[in-house]
Short mmCIF file of C-alpha atoms in Angstrom, two decimals:
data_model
loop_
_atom_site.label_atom_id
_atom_site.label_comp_id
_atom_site.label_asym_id
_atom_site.label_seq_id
_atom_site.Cartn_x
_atom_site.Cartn_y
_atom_site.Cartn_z
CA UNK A 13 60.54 53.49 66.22
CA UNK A 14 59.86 54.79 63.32
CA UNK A 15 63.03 56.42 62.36
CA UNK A 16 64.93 53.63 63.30
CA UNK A 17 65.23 51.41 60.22
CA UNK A 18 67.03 51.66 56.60
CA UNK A 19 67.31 55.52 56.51
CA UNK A 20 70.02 56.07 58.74
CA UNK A 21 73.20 54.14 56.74
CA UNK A 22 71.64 55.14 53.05
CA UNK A 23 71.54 58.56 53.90
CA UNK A 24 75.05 58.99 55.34
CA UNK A 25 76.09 57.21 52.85
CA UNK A 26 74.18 60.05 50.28
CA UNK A 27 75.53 62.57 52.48
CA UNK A 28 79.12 61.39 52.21
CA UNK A 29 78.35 61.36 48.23
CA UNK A 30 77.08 64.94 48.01
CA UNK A 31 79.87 66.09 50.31
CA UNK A 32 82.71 64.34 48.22
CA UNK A 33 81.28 65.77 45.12
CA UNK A 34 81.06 69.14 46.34
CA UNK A 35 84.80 68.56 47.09
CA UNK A 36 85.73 67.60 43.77
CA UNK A 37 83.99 70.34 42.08
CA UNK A 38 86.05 72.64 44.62
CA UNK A 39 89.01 71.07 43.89
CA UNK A 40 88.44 71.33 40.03
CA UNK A 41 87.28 74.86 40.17
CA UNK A 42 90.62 75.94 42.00
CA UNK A 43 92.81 73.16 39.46
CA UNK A 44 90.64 75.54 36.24
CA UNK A 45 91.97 78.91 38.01
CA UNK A 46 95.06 77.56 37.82
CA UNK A 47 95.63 76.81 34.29
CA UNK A 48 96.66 80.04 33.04
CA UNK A 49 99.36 80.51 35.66
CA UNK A 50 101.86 78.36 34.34
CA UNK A 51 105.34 79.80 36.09
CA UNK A 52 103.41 79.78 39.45
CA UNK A 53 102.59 75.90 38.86
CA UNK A 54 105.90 75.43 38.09
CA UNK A 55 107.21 76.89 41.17
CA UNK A 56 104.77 75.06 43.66
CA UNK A 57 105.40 71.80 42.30
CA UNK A 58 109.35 72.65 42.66
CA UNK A 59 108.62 73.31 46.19
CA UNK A 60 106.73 69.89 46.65
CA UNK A 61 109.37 67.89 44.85
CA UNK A 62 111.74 70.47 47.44
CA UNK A 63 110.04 68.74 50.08
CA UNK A 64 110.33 65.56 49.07
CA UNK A 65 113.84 65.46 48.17
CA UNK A 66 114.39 66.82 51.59
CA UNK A 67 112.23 64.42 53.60
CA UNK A 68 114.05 61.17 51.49
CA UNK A 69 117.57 62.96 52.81
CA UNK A 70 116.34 63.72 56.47
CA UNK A 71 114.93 59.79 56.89
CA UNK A 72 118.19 58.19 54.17
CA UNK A 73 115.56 56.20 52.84
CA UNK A 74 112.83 55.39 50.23
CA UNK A 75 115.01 54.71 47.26
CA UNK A 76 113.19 52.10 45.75
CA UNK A 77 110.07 54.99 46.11
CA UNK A 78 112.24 57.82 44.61
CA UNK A 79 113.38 55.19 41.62
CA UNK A 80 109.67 54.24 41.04
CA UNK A 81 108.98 58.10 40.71
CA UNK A 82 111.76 58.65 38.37
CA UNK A 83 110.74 55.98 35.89
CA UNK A 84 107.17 57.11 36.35
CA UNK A 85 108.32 61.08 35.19
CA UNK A 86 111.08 59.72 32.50
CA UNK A 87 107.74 58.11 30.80
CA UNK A 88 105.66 61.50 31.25
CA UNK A 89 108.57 63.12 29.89
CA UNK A 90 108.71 60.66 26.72
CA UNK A 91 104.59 60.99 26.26
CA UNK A 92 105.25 64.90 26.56
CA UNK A 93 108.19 65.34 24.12
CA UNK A 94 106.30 62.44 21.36
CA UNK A 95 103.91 63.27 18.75
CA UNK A 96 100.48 62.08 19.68
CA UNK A 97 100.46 60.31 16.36
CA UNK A 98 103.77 58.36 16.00
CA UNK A 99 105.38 59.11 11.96
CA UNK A 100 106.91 55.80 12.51
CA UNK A 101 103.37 53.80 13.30
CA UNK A 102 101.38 55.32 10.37
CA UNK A 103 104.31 56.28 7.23
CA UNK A 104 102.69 58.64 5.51
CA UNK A 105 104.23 60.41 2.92
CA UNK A 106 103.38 63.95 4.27
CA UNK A 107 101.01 65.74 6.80
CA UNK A 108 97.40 64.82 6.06
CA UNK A 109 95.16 67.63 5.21
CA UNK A 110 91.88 67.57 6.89
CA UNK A 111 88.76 65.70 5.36
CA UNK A 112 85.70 66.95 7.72
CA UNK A 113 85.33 70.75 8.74
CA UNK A 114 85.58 70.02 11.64
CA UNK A 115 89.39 68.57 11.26
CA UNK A 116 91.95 70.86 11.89
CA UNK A 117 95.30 70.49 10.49
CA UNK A 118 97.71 70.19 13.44
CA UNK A 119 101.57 68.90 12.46
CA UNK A 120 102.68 68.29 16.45
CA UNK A 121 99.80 67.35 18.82
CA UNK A 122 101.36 66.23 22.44
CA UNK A 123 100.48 65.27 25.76
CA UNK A 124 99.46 69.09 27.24
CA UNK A 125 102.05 71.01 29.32
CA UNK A 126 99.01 71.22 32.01
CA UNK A 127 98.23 67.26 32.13
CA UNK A 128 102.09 66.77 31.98
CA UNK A 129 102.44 69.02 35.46
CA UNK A 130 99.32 67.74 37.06
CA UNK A 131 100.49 64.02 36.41
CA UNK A 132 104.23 65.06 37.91
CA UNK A 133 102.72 66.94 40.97
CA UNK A 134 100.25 63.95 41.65
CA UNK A 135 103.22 61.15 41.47
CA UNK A 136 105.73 63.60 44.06
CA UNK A 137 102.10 63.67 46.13
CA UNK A 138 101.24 60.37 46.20
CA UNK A 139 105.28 59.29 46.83
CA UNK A 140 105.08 61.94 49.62
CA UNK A 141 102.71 60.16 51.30
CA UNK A 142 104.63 56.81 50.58
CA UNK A 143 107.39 57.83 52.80
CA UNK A 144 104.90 57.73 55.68
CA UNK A 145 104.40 54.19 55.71
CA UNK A 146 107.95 52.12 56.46
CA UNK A 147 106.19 49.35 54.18
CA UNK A 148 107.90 50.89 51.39
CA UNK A 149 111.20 51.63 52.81
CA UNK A 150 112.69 48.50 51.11
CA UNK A 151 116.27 48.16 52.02
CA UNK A 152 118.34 49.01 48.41
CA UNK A 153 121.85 49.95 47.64
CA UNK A 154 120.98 53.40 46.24
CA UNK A 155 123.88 53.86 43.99
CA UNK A 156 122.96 50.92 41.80
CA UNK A 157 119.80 52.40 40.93
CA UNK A 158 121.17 55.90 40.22
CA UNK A 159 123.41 54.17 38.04
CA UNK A 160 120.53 52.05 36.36
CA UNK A 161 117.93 55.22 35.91
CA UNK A 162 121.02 57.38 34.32
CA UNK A 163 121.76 55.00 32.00
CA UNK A 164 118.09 54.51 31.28
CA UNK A 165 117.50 58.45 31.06
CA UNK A 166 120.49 58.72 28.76
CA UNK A 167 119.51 55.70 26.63
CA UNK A 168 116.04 56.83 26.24
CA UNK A 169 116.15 60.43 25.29
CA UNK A 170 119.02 59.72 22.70
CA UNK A 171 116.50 57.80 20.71
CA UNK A 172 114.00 60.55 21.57
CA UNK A 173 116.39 63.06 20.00
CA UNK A 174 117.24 61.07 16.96
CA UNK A 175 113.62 60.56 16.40
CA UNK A 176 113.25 64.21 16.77
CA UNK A 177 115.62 64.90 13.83
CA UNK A 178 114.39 62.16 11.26
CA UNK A 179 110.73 63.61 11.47
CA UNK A 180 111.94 67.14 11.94
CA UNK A 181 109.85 68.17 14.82
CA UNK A 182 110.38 70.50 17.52
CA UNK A 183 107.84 69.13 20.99
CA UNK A 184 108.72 72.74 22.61
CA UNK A 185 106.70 76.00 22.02
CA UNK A 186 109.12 78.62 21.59
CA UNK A 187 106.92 81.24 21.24
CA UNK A 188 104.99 82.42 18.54
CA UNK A 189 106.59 82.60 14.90
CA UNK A 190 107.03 85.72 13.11
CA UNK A 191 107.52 85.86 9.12
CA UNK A 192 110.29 88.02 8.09
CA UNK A 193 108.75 88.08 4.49
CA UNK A 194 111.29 89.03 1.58
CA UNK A 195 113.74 91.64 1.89
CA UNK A 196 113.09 94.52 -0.74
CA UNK A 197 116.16 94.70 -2.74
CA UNK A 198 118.41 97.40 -2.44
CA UNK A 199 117.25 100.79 -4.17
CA UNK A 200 120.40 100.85 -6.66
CA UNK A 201 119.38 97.67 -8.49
CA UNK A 202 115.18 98.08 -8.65
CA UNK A 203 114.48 98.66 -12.29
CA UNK A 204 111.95 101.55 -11.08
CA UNK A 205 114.07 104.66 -9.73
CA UNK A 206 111.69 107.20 -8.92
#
C-alpha cells in the first residue's frame, strides 16, 4: 500500500506538464526554422486557407465563421499596414531623434510580416476546426455579409491610404534603397579640362 496514495494524480499531472512543454519547445524550434523562409510560409498558409475555402464550398456553410475570419484579417491587415506609433496620437513636428544609446531612430516600426502570417495562419486554423462542430453553422444569407465586409474593406483601407499620404509613409519593404548620388556634369562644361 504504499504506492497507493497522492503520487499517482500529481505525477501524471507533472508528466503531462513536461510532455506539453517539450511540445511547445518542438513546436517553437520548427516555427524559428521557419522564419527565414518567407515565400514557403506564404505558400503553406495559401494552401490552408485553399482548404478552407474548399471545405466552406463542399459543406455551403459557415458564413457567419468565414465573416468572423475576414474581420479578424481586415484588422491584422490595418495593425500591419499602421505605424506602431500613430503621427495622429502624438503630433510631433518631425521624427524624434534618439535620447538613450540604446534608442535607435526608426521612422516606420509595424506589426512584423512574421507575427502578421502566424496570426493569419492561426485564425484559418482555428476556423478550420470551427467547421467541425455544426454549433457554428448559424443559418445566414451569405450575400448580405459579402456585401457588408466589402463595403467595410473598401471603407477602411481608403482611410488607410489617405493616412498613408498625409504622413508620407510607405508600410511595404520594397527592397533595399540605393543612392544614385549626383550626376558628374558633362565634360564640356567642367571648368577643369584636362
Amino acid at each position: 500500500m504504499e504506492g497507493v496514495g497522492g503520487d499517482g494524480p500529481s505525477a501524471a499531472a507533472t508528466a503531462l506538464n513536461q510532455r506539453r512543454h517539450e511540445l511547445s519547445k518542438l513546436f517553437q524550434y520548427y516555427l524559428d526554422k521557419s522564419t527565414p523562409h518567407a515565400l514557403y510560409r506564404w505558400i503553406g498558409s495559401g494552401f490552408l486557407v485553399f482548404l478552407y475555402a474548399l471545405r466552406v464550398y463542399y459543406l455551403q456553410g459557415f458564413y457567419i465563421v468565414t465573416y468572423g475570419l475576414g474581420i479578424y484579417i481586415l484588422n491584422l491587415l490595418i495593425g500591419f499596414l499602421s505605424p506602431l506609433v500613430d503621427p495622429e496620437l502624438e503630433p510631433r513636428d518631425g521624427p524624434m531623434l534618439p535620447t538613450k544609446g540604446s534608442d535607435e531612430f526608426k521612422p516606420f516600426i509595424r506589426l512584423p510580416e512574421f507575427k502578421f502570417w502566424y496570426a493569419i495562419t492561426k485564425a484559418f486554423c482555428v476556423a478550420f476546426v470551427m467547421t467541425f462542430f455544426s454549433m457554428f453553422d448559424v443559418p445566414v444569407f451569405w450575400p448580405i455579409l459579402l456585401c457588408y465586409w466589402l463595403v467595410l474593406f473598401v471603407l477602411t483601407m481608403k482611410r488607410q491610404i489617405m493616412h498613408m499620404m498625409k504622413y508620407k509613409y510607405i508600410p511595404l519593404n520594397l527592397g533595399k534603397q540605393k543612392y544614385g548620388g549626383k550626376r558628374p556634369a558633362s565634360s564640356a562644361s567642367s571648368p577643369r579640362a584636362d
